[in-house]
Coordinates of C-alpha atoms in Angstrom, one line a residue:
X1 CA -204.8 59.2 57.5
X2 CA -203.6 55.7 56.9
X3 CA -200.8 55.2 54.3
X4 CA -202.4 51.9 53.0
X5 CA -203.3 52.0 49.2
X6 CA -206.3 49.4 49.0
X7 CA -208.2 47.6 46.7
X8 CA -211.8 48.0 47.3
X9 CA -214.2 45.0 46.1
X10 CA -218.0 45.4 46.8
X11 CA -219.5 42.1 46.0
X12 CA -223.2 41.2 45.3
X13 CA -225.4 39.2 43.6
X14 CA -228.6 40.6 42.1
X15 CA -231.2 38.0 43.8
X16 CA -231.0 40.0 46.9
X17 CA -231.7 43.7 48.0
X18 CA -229.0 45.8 46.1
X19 CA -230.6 49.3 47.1
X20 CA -229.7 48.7 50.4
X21 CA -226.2 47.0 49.7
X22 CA -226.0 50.2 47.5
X23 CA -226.4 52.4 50.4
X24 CA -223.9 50.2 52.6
X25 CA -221.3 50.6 49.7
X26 CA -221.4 53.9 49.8
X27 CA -221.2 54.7 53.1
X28 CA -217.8 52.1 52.7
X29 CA -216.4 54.3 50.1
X30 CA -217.2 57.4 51.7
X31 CA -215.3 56.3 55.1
X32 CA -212.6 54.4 53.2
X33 CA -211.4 57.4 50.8
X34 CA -211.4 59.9 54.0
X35 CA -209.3 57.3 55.9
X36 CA -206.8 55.6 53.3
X37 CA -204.0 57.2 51.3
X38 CA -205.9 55.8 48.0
X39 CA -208.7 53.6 47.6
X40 CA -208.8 51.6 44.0
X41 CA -212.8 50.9 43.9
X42 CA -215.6 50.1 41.0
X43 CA -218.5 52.6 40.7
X44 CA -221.3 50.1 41.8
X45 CA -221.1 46.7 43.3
X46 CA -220.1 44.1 41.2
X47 CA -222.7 41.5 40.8
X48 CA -220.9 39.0 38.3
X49 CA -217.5 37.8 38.1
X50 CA -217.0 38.8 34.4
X51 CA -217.7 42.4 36.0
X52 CA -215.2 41.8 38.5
X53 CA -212.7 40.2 36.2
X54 CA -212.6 43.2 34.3
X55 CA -212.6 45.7 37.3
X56 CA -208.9 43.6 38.2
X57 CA -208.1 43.9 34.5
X58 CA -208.2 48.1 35.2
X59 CA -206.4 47.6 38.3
X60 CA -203.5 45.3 37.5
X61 CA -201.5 47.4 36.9
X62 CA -202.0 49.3 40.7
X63 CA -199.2 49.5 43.4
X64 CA -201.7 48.0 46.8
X65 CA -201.1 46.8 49.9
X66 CA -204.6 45.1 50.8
X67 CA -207.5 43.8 48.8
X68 CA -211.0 44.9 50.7
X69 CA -213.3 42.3 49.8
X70 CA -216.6 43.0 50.7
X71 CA -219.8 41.0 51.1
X72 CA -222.3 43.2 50.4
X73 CA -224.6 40.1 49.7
X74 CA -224.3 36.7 49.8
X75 CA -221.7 35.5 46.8
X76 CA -220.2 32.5 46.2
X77 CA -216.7 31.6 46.3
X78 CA -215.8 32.2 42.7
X79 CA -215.3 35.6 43.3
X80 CA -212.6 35.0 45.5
X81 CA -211.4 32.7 43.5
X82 CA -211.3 35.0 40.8
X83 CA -209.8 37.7 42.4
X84 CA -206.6 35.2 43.5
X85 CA -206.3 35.0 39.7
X86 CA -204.7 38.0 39.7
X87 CA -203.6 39.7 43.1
X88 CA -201.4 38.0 46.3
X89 CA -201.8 41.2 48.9
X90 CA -203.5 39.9 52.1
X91 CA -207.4 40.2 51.8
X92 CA -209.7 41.7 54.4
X93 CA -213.0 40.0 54.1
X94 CA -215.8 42.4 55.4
X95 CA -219.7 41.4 56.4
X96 CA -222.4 44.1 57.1
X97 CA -225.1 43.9 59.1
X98 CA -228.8 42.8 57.9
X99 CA -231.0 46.2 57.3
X100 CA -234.0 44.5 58.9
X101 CA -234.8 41.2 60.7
X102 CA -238.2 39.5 60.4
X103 CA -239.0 38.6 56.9
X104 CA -237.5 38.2 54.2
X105 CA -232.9 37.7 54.4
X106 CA -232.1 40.5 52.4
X107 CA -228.5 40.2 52.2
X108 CA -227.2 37.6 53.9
X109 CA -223.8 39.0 54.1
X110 CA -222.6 37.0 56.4
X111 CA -223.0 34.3 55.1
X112 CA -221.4 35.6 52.0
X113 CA -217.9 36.8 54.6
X114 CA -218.1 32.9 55.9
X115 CA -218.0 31.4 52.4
X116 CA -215.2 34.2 51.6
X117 CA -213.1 33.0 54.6
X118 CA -213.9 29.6 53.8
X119 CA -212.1 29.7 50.7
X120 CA -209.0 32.0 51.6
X121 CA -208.1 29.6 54.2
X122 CA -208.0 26.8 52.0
X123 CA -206.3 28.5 49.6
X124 CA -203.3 29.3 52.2
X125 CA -204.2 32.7 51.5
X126 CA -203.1 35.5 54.2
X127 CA -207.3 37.0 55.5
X128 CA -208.5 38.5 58.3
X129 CA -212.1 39.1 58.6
X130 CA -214.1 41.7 59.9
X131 CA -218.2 42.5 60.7
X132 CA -220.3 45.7 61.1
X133 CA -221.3 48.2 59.3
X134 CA -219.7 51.3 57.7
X135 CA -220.9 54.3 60.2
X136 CA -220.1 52.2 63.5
X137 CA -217.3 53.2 66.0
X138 CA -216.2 49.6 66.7
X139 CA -215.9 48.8 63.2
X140 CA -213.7 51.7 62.0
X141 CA -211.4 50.9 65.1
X142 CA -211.7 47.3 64.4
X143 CA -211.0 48.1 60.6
X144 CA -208.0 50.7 60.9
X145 CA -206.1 47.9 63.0
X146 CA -206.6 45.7 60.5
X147 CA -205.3 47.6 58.1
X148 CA -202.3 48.8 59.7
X149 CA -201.4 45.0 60.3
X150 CA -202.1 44.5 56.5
X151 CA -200.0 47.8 55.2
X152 CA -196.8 46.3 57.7
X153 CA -197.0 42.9 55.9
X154 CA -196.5 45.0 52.9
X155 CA -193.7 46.9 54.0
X156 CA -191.9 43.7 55.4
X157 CA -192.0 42.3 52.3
X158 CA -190.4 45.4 50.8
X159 CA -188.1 46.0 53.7
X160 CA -184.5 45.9 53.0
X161 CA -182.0 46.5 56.1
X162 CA -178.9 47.4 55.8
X163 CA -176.3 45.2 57.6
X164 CA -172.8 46.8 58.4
X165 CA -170.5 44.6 59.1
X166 CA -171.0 41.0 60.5
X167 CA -172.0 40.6 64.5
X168 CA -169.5 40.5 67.2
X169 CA -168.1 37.3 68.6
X170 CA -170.3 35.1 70.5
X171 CA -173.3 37.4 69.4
X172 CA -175.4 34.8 68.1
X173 CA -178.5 36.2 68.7
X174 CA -178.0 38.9 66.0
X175 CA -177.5 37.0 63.0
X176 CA -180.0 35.7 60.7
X177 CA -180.8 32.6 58.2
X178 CA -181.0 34.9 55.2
X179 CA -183.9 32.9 53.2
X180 CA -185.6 31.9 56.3
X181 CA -185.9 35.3 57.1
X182 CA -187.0 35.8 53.6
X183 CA -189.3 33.4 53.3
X184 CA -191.1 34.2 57.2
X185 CA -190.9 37.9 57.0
X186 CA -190.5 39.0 53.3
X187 CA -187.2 40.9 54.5
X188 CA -184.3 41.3 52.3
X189 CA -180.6 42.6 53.6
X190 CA -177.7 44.2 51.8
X191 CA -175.0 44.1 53.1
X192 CA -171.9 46.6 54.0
X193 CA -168.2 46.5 54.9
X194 CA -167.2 47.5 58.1
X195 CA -163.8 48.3 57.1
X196 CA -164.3 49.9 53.8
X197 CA -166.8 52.6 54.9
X198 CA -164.0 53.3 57.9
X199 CA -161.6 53.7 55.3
X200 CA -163.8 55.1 52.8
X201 CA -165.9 57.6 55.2
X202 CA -163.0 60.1 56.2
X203 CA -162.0 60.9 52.5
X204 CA -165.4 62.7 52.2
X205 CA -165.4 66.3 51.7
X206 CA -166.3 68.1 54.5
X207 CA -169.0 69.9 52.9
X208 CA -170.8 66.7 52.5
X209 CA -170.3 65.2 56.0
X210 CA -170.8 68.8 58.0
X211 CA -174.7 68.9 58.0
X212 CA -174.7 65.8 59.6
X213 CA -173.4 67.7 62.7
X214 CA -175.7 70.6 62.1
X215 CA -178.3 68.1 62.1
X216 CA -177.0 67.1 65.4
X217 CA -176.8 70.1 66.7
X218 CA -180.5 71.0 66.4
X219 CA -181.5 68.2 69.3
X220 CA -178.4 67.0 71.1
X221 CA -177.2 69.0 74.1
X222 CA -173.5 69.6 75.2
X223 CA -172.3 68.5 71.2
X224 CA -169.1 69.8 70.9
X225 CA -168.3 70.1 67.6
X226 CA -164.9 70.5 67.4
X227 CA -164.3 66.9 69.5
X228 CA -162.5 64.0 66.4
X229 CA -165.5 61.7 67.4
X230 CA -168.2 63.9 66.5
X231 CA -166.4 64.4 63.2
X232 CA -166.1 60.8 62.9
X233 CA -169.8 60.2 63.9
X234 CA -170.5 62.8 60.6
X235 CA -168.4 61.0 58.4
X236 CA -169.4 57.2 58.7
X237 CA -173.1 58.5 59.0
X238 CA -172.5 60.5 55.9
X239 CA -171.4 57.7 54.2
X240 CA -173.8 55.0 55.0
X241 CA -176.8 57.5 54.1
X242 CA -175.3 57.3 50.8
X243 CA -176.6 53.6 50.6
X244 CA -179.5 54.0 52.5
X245 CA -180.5 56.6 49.6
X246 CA -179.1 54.1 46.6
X247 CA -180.4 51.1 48.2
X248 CA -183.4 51.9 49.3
X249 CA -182.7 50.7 52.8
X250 CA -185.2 51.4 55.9
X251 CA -183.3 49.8 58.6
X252 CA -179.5 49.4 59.2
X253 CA -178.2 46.5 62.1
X254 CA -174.4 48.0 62.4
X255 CA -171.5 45.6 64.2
X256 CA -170.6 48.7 66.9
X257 CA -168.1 47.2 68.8
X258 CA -164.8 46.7 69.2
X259 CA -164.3 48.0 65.6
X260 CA -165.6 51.5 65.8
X261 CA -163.5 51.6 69.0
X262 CA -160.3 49.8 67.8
X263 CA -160.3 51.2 64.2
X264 CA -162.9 54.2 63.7
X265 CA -162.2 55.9 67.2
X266 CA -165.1 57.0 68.2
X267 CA -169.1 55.0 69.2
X268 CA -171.5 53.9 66.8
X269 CA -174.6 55.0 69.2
X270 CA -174.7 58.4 68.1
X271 CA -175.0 57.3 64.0
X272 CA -177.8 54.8 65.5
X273 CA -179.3 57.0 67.2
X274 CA -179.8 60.0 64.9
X275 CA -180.6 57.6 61.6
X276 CA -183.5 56.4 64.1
X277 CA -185.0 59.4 65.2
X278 CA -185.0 60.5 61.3
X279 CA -187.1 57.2 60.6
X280 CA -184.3 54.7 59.5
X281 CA -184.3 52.6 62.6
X282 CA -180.9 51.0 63.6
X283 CA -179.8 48.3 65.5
X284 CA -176.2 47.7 67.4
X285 CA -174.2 45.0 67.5
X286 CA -175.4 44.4 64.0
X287 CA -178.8 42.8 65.5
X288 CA -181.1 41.8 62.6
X289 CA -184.0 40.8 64.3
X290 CA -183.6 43.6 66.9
X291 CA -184.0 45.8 63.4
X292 CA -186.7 44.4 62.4
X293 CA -188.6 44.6 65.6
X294 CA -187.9 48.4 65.8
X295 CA -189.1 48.5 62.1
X296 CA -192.6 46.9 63.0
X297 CA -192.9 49.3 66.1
X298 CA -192.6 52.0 64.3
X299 CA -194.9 50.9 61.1
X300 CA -197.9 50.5 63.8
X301 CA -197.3 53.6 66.0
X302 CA -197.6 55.4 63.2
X303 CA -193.7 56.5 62.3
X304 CA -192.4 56.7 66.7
X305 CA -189.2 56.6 67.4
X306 CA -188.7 53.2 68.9
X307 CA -186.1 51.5 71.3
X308 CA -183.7 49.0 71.7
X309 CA -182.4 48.0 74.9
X310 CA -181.5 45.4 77.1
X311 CA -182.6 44.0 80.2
X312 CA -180.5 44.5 82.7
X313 CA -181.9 45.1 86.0
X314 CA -185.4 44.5 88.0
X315 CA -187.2 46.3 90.6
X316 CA -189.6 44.2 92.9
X317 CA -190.6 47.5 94.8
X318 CA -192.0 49.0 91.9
X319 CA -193.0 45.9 89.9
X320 CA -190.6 47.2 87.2
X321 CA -187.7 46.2 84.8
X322 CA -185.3 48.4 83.2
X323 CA -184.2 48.5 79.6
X324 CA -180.5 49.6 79.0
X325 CA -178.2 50.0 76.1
X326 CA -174.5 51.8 76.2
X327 CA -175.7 55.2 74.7
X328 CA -177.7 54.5 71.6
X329 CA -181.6 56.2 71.6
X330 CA -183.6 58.8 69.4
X331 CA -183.2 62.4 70.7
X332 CA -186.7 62.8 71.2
X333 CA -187.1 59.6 73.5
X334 CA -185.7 61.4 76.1
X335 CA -186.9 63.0 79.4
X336 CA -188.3 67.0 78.9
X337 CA -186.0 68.3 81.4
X338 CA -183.0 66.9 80.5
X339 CA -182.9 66.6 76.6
X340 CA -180.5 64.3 74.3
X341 CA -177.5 65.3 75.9
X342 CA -173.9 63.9 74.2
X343 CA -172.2 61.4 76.5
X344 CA -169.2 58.9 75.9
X345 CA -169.4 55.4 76.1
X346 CA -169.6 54.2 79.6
X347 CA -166.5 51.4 79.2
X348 CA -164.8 52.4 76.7
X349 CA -165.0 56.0 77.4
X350 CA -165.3 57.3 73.8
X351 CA -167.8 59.7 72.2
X352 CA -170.2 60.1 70.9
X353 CA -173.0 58.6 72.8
X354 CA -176.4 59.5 73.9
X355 CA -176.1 59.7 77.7
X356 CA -180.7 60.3 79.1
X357 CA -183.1 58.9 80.4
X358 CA -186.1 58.0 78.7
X359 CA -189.4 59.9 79.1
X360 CA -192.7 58.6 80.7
X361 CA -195.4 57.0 79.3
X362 CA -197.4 53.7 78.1
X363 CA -195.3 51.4 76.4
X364 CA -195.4 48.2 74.5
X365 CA -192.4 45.8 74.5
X366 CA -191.6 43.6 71.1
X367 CA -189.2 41.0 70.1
X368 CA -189.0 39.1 66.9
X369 CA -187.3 36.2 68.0
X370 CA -185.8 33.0 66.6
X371 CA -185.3 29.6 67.6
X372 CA -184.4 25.7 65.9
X373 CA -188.4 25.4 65.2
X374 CA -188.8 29.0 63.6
X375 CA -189.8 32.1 64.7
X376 CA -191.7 33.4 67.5
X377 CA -192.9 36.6 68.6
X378 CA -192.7 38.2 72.1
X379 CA -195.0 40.8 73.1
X380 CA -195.3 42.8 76.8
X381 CA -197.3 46.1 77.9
X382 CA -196.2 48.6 80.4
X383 CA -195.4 51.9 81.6
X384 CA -192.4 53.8 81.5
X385 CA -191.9 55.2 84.7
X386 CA -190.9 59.1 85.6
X387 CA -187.6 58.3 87.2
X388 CA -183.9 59.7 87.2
X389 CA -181.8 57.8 84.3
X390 CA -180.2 54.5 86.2
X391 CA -177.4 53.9 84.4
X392 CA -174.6 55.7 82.2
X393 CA -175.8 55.5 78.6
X394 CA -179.4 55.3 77.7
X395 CA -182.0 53.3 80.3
X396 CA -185.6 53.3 81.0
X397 CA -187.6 51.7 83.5
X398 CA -191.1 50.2 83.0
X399 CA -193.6 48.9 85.2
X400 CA -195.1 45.5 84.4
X401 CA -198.7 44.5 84.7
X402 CA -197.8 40.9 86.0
X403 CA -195.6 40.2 88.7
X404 CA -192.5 41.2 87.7
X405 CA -190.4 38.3 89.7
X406 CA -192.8 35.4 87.0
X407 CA -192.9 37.7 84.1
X408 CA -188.8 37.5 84.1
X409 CA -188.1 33.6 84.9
X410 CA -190.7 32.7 82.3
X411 CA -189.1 35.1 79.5
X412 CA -185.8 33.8 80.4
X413 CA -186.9 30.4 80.6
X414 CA -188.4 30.8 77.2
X415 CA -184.9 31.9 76.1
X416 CA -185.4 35.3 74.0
X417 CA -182.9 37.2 72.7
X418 CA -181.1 39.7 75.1
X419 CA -182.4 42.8 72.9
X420 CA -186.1 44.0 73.4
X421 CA -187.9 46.9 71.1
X422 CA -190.3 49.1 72.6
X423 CA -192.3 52.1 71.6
X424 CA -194.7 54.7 73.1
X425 CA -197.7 53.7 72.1
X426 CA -200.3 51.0 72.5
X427 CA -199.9 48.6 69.6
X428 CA -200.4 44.9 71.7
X429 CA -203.4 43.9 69.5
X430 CA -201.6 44.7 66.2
X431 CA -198.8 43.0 66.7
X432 CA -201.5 40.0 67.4
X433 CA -202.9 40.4 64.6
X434 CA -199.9 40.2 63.1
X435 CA -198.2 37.2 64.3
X436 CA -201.7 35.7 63.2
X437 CA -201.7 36.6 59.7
X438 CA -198.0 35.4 59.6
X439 CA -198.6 32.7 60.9
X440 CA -196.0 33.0 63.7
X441 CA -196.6 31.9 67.4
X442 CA -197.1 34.8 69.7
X443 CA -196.2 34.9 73.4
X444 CA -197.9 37.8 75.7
X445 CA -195.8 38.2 79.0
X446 CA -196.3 40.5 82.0
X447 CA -199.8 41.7 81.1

């Protein structure tokens, strides 16, 4: 079941056939309440817009993510009109089919959809638009996408990342314009000091901080409990769950290195990596944008565990990159026969890292990226490959549909970021969808 909470809005007028609109509506509702965490919805189709102004009245006070508007008939574009009145989600517009063709047009709802759209668009208004009817395959696939797309412009605009500490030196790429990002995404940040939550971290009790390594211990392979680092890795993660609970913060970018090295003693990959395979998803080198992009990966996929990694090497045999970061990766990303196993940091030989290979299977790649002009996002398809783990630390290698040798000059000529997301699914024509509905260019590469 999706998690969207919608608001459903059958519109008709009563010139045309409303026993068969009735019937469509119904079906709608029927398919919509089995699929949708909660469906807000009239009791008949709403033929006037006094009926529908006092249907939003009864609502407006309703926690939604996306308005449903359908076209049952043809209706003009006071509805929608009236509707923007009172609610800013992002509005689906939805046409059905006709019941018959020869004779009489009896419900032109198409028409109705293309006045709808008409009118969103010149309002500025966030829409997408969809067309079938409610007992068809291809609709309900076409309509589920859409509203995934539509619940993740919700939670954007609700997301709130923690930020611990600022990036390292000559990291660019991981800071962020704070209202641009505000403005483009909806995303807010809080942010954390580095230092104090070293300091502050190691004066917990250890009853508070000791479940974080039983927690560990459930997944991890070869966690020695007793080692200072794993210790340490319980007490920061301790402490910046404390926020993550008082804040209300989904995604945390942390500044790993050198401080957790030079001050903490101990890596910041294995805190990233647990927080992400409990569904806080975390970036290193305090990487905003790589936060969000894990964030959005793992909205559409349905809660995955997602990736961040680098690229850092390419294999012509096998038409195939790999994705690399120093030990940072959910537990259950890794390959079946080896497990999560606990590694140290491959230069600066401190624990406690992740240290696998990543499993097999489809993938799709994701970047939210940045540049002078705005932002842009980067989207590539491919398939994780069932080889050994290439490289101390966490790595993966995924086979491209496009030549592998272009895919990589025109990505670097494009400049992206050095950090890529991916997740184990198939979520390409979301992510689309998405960049659409933002209003953000979109770049597909090696499909």
């Amino acid at each position: 079941m999706l998690t969207n909470n919608i608001l459903y809005v059958p519109i008709g007028r009563k010139t045309f056939d409303l026993e068969a609109g009735e019937a469509y509506r119904l079906q709608s509702s029927e398919w919509l309440n089995a699929t949708c965490a909660k469906v807000i919805e009239p009791n008949g189709i709403l033929t006037s817009v006094e009926e529908l102004e006092a249907f939003l009245q009864e609502a407006k006070h309703e926690k939604i993510d996306t308005i449903l508007y359908q076209s049952v008939t043809f209706a003009d574009g006071e509805f929608m009109v009236e509707i923007l009145k009172h609610r800013k989600e992002p509005v689906i517009v939805w046409s059905v089919r006709e019941p018959s063709v020869g004779g009489r047009l009896r419900l032109n709802s198409l028409t109705g959809g293309n006045s709808t759209s008409n009118v969103l668009r010149n309002h500025n208004h966030t829409f997408a638009f969809v067309f079938g009817n409610p007992d068809e395959q291809k609709l309900q696939d076409k309509l589920t996408k859409q509203l995934k797309v539509s619940r993740v412009l919700a939670q954007l605009n609700e997301l709130t990342i923690g930020v611990v500490g600022e990036h390292p030196p000559g990291f660019f790429f991981s800071d962020t314009n704070e209202q641009e990002l505000k403005e483009a995404l909806g995303v807010n940040l809080y942010k954390m000091d580095l230092q104090k939550a070293f300091k502050e971290c190691v004066e917990l009790p250890k009853e508070e901080w000791l479940p974080a390594i039983e927690r560990a211990e459930q997944q991890v392979i070869g966690l020695n409990r007793s080692d200072e680092t794993v210790t340490k890795f319980a007490q920061f993660s301790t402490y910046v769950k404390k926020h993550i609970e008082a804040h209300d913060i989904q995604a945390i970018a942390v500044r790993c290195w050198p401080d957790f090295f030079n001050d903490l003693g101990a890596a910041a990959c294995s805190t990233l990596s647990q927080f992400t395979e409990d569904g806080v998803v975390s970036s290193c080198e305090s990487d905003i944008h790589g936060s969000v992009s894990m964030f959005v990966l793992q909205q559409l996929s349905g809660g995955k565990a997602p990736y961040l990694g680098d690229l850092v090497h390419v294999n012509e045999e096998n038409n195939s990159v790999v994705f690399w970061h120093c030990g940072a990766g959910a537990y259950s990303l890794a390959r079946e026969e080896t497990g999560a196993t606990a590694g140290v940091h491959p230069n600066r030989k401190l624990g406690f890292t992740m240290d696998f290979g990543l499993k097999a299977g489809g993938v799709t790649i994701f970047r939210v990226s940045h540049t002078p002009e705005g932002y842009r996002l980067l989207i590539m398809k491919g398939e994780a490959l069932d080889s050994p783990q290439h490289f101390q630390g966490t790595s993966v290698e995924v086979a491209l549909q496009k030549d592998v040798t272009e895919t990589l000059y025109e990505v670097m000529n494009e400049g992206f970021e050095p950090h890529f997301a991916l997740v184990y699914d198939d979520v390409v024509e979301e992510l689309v969808e998405l960049g659409r509905m933002l209003g953000i260019k979109t770049e597909i590469y090696g499909s």
